[in-house]
GROMACS .gro file of C-alpha atoms in nm:
model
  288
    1UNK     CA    1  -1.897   0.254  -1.245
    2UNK     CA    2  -1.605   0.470  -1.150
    3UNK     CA    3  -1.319   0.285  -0.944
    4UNK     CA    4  -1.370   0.585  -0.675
    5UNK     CA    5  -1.740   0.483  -0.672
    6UNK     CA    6  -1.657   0.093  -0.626
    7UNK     CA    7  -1.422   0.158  -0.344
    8UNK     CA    8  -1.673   0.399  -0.203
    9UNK     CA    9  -1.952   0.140  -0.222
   10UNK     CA   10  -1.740  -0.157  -0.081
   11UNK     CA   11  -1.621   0.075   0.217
   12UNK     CA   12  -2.031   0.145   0.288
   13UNK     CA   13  -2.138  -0.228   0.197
   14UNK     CA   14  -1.833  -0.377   0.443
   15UNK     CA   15  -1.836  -0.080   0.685
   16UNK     CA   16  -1.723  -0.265   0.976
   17UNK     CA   17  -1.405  -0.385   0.769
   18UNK     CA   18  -1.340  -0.061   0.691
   19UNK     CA   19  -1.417   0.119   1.050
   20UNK     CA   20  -1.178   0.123   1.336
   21UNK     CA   21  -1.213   0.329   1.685
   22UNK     CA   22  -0.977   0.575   1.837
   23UNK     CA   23  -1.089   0.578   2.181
   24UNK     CA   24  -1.510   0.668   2.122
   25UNK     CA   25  -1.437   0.817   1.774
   26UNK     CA   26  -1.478   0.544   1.470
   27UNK     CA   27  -1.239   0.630   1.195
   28UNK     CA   28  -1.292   0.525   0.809
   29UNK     CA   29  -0.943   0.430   0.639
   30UNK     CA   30  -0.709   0.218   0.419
   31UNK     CA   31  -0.510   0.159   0.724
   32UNK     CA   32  -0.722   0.079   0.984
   33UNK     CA   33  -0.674   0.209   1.347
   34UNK     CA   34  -0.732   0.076   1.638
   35UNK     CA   35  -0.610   0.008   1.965
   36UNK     CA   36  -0.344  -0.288   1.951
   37UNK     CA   37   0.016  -0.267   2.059
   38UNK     CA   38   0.114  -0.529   1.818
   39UNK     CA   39   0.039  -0.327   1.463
   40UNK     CA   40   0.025  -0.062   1.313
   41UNK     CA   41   0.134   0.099   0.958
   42UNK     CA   42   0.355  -0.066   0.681
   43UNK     CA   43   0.465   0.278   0.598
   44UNK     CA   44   0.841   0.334   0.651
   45UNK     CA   45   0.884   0.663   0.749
   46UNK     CA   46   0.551   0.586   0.842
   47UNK     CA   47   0.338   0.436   0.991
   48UNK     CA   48   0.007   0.386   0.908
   49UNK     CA   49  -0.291   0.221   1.039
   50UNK     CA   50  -0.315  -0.001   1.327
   51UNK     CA   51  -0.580  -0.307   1.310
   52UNK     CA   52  -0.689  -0.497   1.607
   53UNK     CA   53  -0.547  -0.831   1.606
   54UNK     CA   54  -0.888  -0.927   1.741
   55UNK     CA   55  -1.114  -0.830   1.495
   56UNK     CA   56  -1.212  -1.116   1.231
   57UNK     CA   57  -1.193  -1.095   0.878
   58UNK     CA   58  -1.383  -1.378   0.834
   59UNK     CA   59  -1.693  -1.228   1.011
   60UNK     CA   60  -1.610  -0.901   0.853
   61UNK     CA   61  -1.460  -0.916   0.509
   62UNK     CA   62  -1.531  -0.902   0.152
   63UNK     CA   63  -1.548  -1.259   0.130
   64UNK     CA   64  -1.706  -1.394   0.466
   65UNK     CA   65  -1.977  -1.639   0.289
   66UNK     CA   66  -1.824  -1.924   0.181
   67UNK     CA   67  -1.561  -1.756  -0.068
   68UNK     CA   68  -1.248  -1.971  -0.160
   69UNK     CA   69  -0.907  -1.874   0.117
   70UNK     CA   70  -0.742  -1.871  -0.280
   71UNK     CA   71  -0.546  -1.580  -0.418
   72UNK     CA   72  -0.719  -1.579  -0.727
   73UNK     CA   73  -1.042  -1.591  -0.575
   74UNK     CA   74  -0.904  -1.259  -0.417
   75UNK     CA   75  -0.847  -1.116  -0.699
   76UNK     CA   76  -1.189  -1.217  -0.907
   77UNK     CA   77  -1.377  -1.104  -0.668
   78UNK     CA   78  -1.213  -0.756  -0.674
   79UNK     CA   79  -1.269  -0.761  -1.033
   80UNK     CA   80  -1.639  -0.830  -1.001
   81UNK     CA   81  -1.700  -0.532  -0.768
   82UNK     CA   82  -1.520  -0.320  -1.040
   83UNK     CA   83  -1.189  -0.227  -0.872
   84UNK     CA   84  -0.946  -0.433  -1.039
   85UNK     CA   85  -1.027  -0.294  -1.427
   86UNK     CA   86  -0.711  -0.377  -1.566
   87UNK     CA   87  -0.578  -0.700  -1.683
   88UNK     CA   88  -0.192  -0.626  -1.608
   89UNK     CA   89  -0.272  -0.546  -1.247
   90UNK     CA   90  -0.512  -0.875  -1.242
   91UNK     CA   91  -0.232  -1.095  -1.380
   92UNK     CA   92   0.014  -0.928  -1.115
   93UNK     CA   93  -0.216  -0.992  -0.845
   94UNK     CA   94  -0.259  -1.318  -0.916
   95UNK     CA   95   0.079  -1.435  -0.984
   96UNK     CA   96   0.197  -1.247  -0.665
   97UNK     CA   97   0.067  -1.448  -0.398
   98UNK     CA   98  -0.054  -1.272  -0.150
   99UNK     CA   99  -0.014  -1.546   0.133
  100UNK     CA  100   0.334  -1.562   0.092
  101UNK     CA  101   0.329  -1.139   0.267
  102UNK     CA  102   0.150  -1.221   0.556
  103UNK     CA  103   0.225  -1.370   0.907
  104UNK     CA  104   0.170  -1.721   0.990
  105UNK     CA  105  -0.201  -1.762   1.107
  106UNK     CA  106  -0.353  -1.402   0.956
  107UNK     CA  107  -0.621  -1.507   0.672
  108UNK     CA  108  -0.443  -1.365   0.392
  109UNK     CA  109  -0.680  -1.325   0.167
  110UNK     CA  110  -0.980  -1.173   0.285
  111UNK     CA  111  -1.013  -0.743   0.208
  112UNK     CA  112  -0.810  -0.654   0.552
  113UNK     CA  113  -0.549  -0.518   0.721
  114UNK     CA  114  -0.350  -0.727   0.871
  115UNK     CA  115  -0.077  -0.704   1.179
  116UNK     CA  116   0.290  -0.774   1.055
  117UNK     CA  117   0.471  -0.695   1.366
  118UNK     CA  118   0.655  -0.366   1.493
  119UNK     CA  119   0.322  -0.121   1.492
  120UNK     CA  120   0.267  -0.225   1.116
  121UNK     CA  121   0.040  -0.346   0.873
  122UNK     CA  122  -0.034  -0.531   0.583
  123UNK     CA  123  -0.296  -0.302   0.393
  124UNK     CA  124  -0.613  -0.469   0.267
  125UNK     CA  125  -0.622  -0.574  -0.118
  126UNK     CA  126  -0.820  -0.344  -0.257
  127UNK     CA  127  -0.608  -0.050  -0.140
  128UNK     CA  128  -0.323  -0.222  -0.294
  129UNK     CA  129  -0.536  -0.279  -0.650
  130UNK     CA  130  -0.616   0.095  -0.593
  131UNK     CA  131  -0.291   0.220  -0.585
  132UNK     CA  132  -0.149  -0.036  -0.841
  133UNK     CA  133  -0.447   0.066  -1.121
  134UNK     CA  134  -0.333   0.474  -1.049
  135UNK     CA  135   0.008   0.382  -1.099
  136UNK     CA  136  -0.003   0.126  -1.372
  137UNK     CA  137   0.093   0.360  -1.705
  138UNK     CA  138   0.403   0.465  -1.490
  139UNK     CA  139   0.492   0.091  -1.408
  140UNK     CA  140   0.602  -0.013  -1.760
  141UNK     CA  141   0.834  -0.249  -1.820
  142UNK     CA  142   1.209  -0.075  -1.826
  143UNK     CA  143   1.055   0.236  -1.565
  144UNK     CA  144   1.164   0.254  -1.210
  145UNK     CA  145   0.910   0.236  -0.915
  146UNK     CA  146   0.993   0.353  -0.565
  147UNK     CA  147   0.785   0.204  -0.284
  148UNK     CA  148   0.806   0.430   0.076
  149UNK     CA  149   0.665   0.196   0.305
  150UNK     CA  150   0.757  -0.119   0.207
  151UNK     CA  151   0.668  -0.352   0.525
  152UNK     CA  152   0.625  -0.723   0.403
  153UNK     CA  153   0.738  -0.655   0.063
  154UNK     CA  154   0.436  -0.687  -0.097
  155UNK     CA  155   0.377  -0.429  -0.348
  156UNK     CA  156   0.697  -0.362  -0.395
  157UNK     CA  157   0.700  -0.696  -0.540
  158UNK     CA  158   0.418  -0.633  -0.772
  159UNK     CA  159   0.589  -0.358  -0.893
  160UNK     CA  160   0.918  -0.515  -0.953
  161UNK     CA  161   0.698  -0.805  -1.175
  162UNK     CA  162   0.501  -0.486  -1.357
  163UNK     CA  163   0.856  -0.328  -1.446
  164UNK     CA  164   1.015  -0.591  -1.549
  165UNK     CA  165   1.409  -0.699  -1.487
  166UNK     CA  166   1.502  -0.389  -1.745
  167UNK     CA  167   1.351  -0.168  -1.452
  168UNK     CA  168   1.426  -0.098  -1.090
  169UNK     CA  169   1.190  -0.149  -0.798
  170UNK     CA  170   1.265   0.028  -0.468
  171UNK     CA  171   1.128   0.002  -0.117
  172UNK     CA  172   1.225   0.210   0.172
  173UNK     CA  173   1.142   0.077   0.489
  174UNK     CA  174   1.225   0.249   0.812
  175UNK     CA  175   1.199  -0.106   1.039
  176UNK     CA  176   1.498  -0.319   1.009
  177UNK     CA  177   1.343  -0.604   1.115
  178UNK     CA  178   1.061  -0.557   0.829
  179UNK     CA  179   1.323  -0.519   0.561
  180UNK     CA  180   1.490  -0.838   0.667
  181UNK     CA  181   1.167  -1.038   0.695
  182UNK     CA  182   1.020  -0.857   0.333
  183UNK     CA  183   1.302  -1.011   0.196
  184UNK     CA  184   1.263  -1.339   0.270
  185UNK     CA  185   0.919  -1.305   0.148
  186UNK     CA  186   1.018  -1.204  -0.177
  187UNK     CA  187   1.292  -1.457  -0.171
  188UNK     CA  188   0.976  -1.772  -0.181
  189UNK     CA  189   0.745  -1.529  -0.456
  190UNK     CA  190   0.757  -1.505  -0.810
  191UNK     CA  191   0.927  -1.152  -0.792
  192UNK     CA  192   1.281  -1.352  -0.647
  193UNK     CA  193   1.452  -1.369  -0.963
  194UNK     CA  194   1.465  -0.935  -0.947
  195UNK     CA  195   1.562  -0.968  -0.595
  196UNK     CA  196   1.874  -1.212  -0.702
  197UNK     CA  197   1.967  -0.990  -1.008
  198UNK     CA  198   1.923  -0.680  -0.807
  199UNK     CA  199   1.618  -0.474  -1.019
  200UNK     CA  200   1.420  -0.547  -0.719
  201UNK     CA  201   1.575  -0.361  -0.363
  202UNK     CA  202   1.451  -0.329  -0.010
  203UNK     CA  203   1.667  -0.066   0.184
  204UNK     CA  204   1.657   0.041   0.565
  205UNK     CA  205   1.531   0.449   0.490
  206UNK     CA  206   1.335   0.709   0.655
  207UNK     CA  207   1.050   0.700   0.346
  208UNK     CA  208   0.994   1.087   0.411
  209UNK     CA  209   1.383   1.125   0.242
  210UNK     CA  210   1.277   0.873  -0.027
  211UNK     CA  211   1.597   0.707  -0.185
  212UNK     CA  212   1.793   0.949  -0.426
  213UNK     CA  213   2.033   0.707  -0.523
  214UNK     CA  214   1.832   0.543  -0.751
  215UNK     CA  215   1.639   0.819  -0.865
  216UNK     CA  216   1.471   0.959  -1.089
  217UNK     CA  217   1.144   0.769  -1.037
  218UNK     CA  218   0.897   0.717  -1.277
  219UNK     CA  219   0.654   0.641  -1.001
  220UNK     CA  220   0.651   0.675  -0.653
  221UNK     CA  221   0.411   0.515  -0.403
  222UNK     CA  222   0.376   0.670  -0.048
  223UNK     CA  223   0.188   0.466   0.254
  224UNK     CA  224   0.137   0.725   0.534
  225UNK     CA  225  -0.017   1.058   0.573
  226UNK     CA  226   0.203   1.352   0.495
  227UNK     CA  227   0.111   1.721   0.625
  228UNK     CA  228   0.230   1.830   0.335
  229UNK     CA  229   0.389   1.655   0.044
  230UNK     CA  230   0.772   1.566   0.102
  231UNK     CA  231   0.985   1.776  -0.142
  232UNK     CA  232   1.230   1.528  -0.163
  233UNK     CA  233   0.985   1.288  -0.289
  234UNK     CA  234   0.887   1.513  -0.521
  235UNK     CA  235   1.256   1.594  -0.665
  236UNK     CA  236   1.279   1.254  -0.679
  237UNK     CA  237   0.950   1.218  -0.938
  238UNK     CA  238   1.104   1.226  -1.338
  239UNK     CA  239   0.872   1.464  -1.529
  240UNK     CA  240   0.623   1.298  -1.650
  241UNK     CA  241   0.588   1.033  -1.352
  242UNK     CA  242   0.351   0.999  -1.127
  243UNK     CA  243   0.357   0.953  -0.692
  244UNK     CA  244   0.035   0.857  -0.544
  245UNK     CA  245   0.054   0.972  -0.168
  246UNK     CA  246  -0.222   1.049   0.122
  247UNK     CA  247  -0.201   1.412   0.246
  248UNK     CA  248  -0.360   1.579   0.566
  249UNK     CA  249  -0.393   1.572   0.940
  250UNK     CA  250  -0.720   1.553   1.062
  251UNK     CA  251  -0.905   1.502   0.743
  252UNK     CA  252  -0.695   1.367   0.461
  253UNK     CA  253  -0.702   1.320   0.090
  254UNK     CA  254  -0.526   1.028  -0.149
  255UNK     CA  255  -0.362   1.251  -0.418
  256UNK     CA  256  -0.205   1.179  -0.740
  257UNK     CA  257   0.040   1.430  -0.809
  258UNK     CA  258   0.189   1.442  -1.210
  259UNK     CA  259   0.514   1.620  -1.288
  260UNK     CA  260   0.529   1.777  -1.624
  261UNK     CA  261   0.757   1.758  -1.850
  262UNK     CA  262   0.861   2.130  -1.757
  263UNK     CA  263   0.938   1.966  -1.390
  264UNK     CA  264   0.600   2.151  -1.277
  265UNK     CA  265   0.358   1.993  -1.073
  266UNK     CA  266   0.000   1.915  -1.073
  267UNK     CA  267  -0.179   1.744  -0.784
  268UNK     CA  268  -0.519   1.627  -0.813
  269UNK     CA  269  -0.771   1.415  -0.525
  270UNK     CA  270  -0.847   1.044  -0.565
  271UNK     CA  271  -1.029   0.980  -0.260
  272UNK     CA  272  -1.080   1.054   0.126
  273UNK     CA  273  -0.886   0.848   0.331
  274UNK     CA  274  -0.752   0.758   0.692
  275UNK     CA  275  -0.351   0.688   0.745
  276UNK     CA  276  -0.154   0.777   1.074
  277UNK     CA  277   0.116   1.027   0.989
  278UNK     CA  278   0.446   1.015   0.801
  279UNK     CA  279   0.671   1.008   1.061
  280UNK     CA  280   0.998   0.846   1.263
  281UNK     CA  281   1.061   0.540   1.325
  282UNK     CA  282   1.071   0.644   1.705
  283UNK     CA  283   0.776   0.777   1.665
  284UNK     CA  284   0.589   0.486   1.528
  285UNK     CA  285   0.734   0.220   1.782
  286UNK     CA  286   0.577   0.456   2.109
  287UNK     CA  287   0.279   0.576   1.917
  288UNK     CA  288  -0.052   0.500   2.131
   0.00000   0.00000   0.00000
């Protein structure tokens, strides 16, 4: 089975996980949307889904009978529905505990969303496996990994363990407050070690600028919906990287875009999806 397919099925199978309502009209996404005034995207220039704070994942998730509140539950149980495929991105999964990312009294490890404070989000595990298997041959050890959207630190952490101290791990997050609590996050994980010798950073960016100063990236990770895809993000891509990023307004589209070696570009569908837009920070703490 395809990983598109597995996602696909686990969306139908755990539909009201996965669905979140805009006034009367339900909309399907990685980052759910709904209406809460207390989260809403991780993205950084961002800003992604909102979940209700009152939904609960334990009546709704991926594992609501009697599965083990263990990270490496988490992860087996991604394995067994066939999105997790590789072992590298099992191992980082694992090691990376996801507990340590989320906010005191959220259920860390059940296939949500979760609310992280300042219209943010947390997105659910199997978007990060998703995005961490299409990114993995661009996350060798020695590469460089830019994450737009950091919020608690997360993935930017798994990608800082994937490339190794030899590489560089970015995140660009556009909420102060995030960066300084991502931080400390990292600071108790296995990824702290990069943080202290500095090939792990989290810096206060608008994510739709990206962070040149560390560029060229080998891969580049985007968490909010772009109308169309940043040019500075893409300057920022080394021919022969990789940037996964969701594109589109209404209807919208996770793309994988490849530069060549030549510096052209290729761009290529993964899946539908559902993000709020790329956008200001401004914009993100007044959305409604």
């Amino acid at each position: 089975m395809s990983k598109r397919r597995a996602i696909l099925l686990l969306r139908e199978r755990f539909r009201s996980c996965f669905l979140a309502h805009r006034g009367d009209r339900p909309t399907n996404i990685h980052r759910l949307q709904a209406a809460s005034p207390h989260c809403s995207s991780v993205a950084t220039s961002s800003s992604s889904c909102r979940a209700s704070p009152h939904s609960s994942p334990r009546s709704h998730g991926l594992w609501s009978s009697g599965a083990s509140d263990k990270n490496k539950a988490m992860v087996e149980q991604l394995q067994r529905y066939g999105v997790i495929k590789s072992t590298k991105v099992a191992e980082v999964m694992e090691t990376i505990d996801r507990g340590l990312f989320v906010p005191p009294g959220g259920s860390p490890y059940f296939d949500s969303p979760m609310a992280i404070g300042y219209n943010a989000t947390i997105s659910a595990p199997h978007m990060h496996a998703a995005c961490l298997e299409l990114l993995e041959d661009h996350l060798q050890p020695g590469m460089r990994a830019l994450d737009v959207g950091s919020g608690t630190g997360y993935l930017t952490a798994c990608f800082a363990l994937m490339v190794g101290p030899g590489g560089r791990a970015v995140g660009v997050e556009h909420m102060p407050e995030l960066v300084a609590s991502s931080t400390e996050n990292i600071k108790k994980s296995a990824a702290a070690p990069q943080l202290n010798d500095g090939s792990l950073s989290i810096h206060i960016a608008d994510g739709r600028e990206g962070w040149p100063e560390l560029a060229p990236y080998d891969c580049i990770h985007v968490g909010a919906a772009a109308p169309q895809i940043p040019e500075a993000l893409i300057e920022q891509l080394k021919p022969g990287g990789r940037m996964v990023i969701p594109v589109g307004t209404i209807f919208q589209e996770l793309k994988v875009v490849e530069k060549k070696p030549d510096g052209g570009v290729s761009i290529r569908d993964e899946t539908s999806v559902r993000y709020v837009p790329l956008t200001s920070k401004d914009a993100q703490l007044h959305s409604n």
